[in-house]
Amino acid sequence: MTTPSYKRVLLKLSGEALMGDQGFGIDPSMIKYVAREIQSILDMGCEVAVVVGGGNIFRGIAASSYNMDRASADHMGMLATVINSLALQDALEQSGVQTRVQTAISMHEVAEPYILRRAVRHLEKGRVVIFAAGTGNPYFTTDTAAVLRAQEIHAEILMKATKVDGLYDSDPAVNENAAFIKHISYMSVLERQLKVMDMTAISLAMDNDLPLIVFNLSDEGSMRRVVCGESVGSRIDNQADSRTRLRQPAPASDTRQSIQDAG
């Protein structure tokens, strides 16, 4: 069996990733596929934690745009992440993978409360730990929660699963000339306002030197290749941009931005 390059990883899944081809909710075939992909890296001996977004059910930022109180909207979004986390837990356990959901908002009848030492112990025992309800605070996205939890459990890498092959300088679904970015520094992401994650998450990852890999979830086996250290998707870290782009950067007057796939 191939030896993984990383012992402990955190996977960030957007809620939209669980929709599959549906316009809303959870696609049963998609969540089973995600469970198989997670199991494939667990079987290699990796310790796996997961943070799931809730955008397939409810997005707090969108709700706040039509005059709903932002704090209330974000709390509703946190509950949506719990629904997704429980669904993923069920899919994993049907595959024979022991899983624990820990929530940042107490709901003892549904899941464990988030306790760092307990989470680490679950990981050491080979269980998948799903962190739900974000950070438990409004105004913070699940991207920020993913970086925070990755730092707390001392994950070696944060893997962000998306619907595209990696990071682009603009939305490839809209701009056919969008340039793919293979390797870039966190500082450049902030300077160019690339929307791979929200700026709070990017800043937190940069300050704590946490590497991020952005890859295509629908490419079967990509999760396993990332864990094995293969050159998959785009890498963001604190290294210089020596291998940054496949094309030249856009002119300063160009206001293109990258695709956003925040949970």
mmCIF file of C-alpha atoms in Angstrom, residues 11-21 27 29-41 48 50-53 88 159-167 213-226 232-234 261:
data_model
loop_
_atom_site.group_PDB
_atom_site.id
_atom_site.type_symbol
_atom_site.label_atom_id
_atom_site.label_comp_id
_atom_site.label_asym_id
_atom_site.label_seq_id
_atom_site.Cartn_x
_atom_site.Cartn_y
_atom_site.Cartn_z
ATOM 1 C CA LEU A 11 -11.111 17.956 4.520
ATOM 2 C CA LYS A 12 -13.308 20.976 3.801
ATOM 3 C CA LEU A 13 -16.475 20.143 1.875
ATOM 4 C CA SER A 14 -18.886 22.783 0.650
ATOM 5 C CA GLY A 15 -22.566 22.090 1.135
ATOM 6 C CA GLU A 16 -23.017 22.484 -2.629
ATOM 7 C CA ALA A 17 -20.711 19.516 -3.176
ATOM 8 C CA LEU A 18 -23.338 17.264 -1.599
ATOM 9 C CA MET A 19 -26.066 18.411 -3.999
ATOM 10 C CA GLY A 20 -24.618 16.538 -6.950
ATOM 11 C CA ASP A 21 -26.698 17.473 -9.989
ATOM 12 C CA ASP A 27 -27.913 13.757 -3.436
ATOM 13 C CA SER A 29 -25.402 8.961 -4.659
ATOM 14 C CA MET A 30 -23.075 11.928 -4.167
ATOM 15 C CA ILE A 31 -22.821 11.556 -0.414
ATOM 16 C CA LYS A 32 -22.079 7.846 -0.819
ATOM 17 C CA TYR A 33 -19.333 8.766 -3.303
ATOM 18 C CA VAL A 34 -17.838 11.239 -0.823
ATOM 19 C CA ALA A 35 -17.930 8.575 1.886
ATOM 20 C CA ARG A 36 -16.033 6.145 -0.379
ATOM 21 C CA GLU A 37 -13.405 8.774 -1.133
ATOM 22 C CA ILE A 38 -12.913 9.504 2.570
ATOM 23 C CA GLN A 39 -12.722 5.786 3.337
ATOM 24 C CA SER A 40 -10.006 5.383 0.694
ATOM 25 C CA ILE A 41 -7.635 7.725 2.531
ATOM 26 C CA VAL A 48 -9.286 12.312 8.826
ATOM 27 C CA VAL A 50 -14.058 16.916 8.032
ATOM 28 C CA VAL A 51 -15.782 20.303 8.034
ATOM 29 C CA VAL A 52 -18.952 20.535 5.940
ATOM 30 C CA GLY A 53 -20.691 23.705 4.783
ATOM 31 C CA LEU A 88 -22.280 12.199 5.958
ATOM 32 C CA MET A 159 -7.810 19.904 1.625
ATOM 33 C CA LYS A 160 -10.576 21.958 0.042
ATOM 34 C CA ALA A 161 -12.786 19.916 -2.280
ATOM 35 C CA THR A 162 -14.421 21.952 -5.049
ATOM 36 C CA LYS A 163 -16.222 21.546 -8.365
ATOM 37 C CA VAL A 164 -13.232 22.728 -10.420
ATOM 38 C CA ASP A 165 -9.671 21.472 -10.901
ATOM 39 C CA GLY A 166 -8.153 24.052 -8.578
ATOM 40 C CA LEU A 167 -7.626 27.774 -8.293
ATOM 41 C CA ILE A 213 -4.696 22.096 -1.497
ATOM 42 C CA VAL A 214 -7.670 22.949 -3.728
ATOM 43 C CA PHE A 215 -8.810 20.020 -5.884
ATOM 44 C CA ASN A 216 -11.740 18.646 -7.860
ATOM 45 C CA LEU A 217 -13.919 16.381 -5.722
ATOM 46 C CA SER A 218 -15.626 14.778 -8.737
ATOM 47 C CA ASP A 219 -12.296 13.439 -10.046
ATOM 48 C CA GLU A 220 -12.395 9.963 -8.536
ATOM 49 C CA GLY A 221 -9.270 9.139 -6.556
ATOM 50 C CA SER A 222 -8.107 12.754 -6.358
ATOM 51 C CA MET A 223 -8.393 12.792 -2.568
ATOM 52 C CA ARG A 224 -6.115 9.793 -2.340
ATOM 53 C CA ARG A 225 -3.603 11.348 -4.741
ATOM 54 C CA VAL A 226 -3.497 14.534 -2.685
ATOM 55 C CA VAL A 232 -3.068 17.531 -7.802
ATOM 56 C CA GLY A 233 -5.062 20.746 -8.048
ATOM 57 C CA SER A 234 -3.617 23.989 -6.691
ATOM 58 C CA ASP A 261 -16.739 27.822 -3.688
#
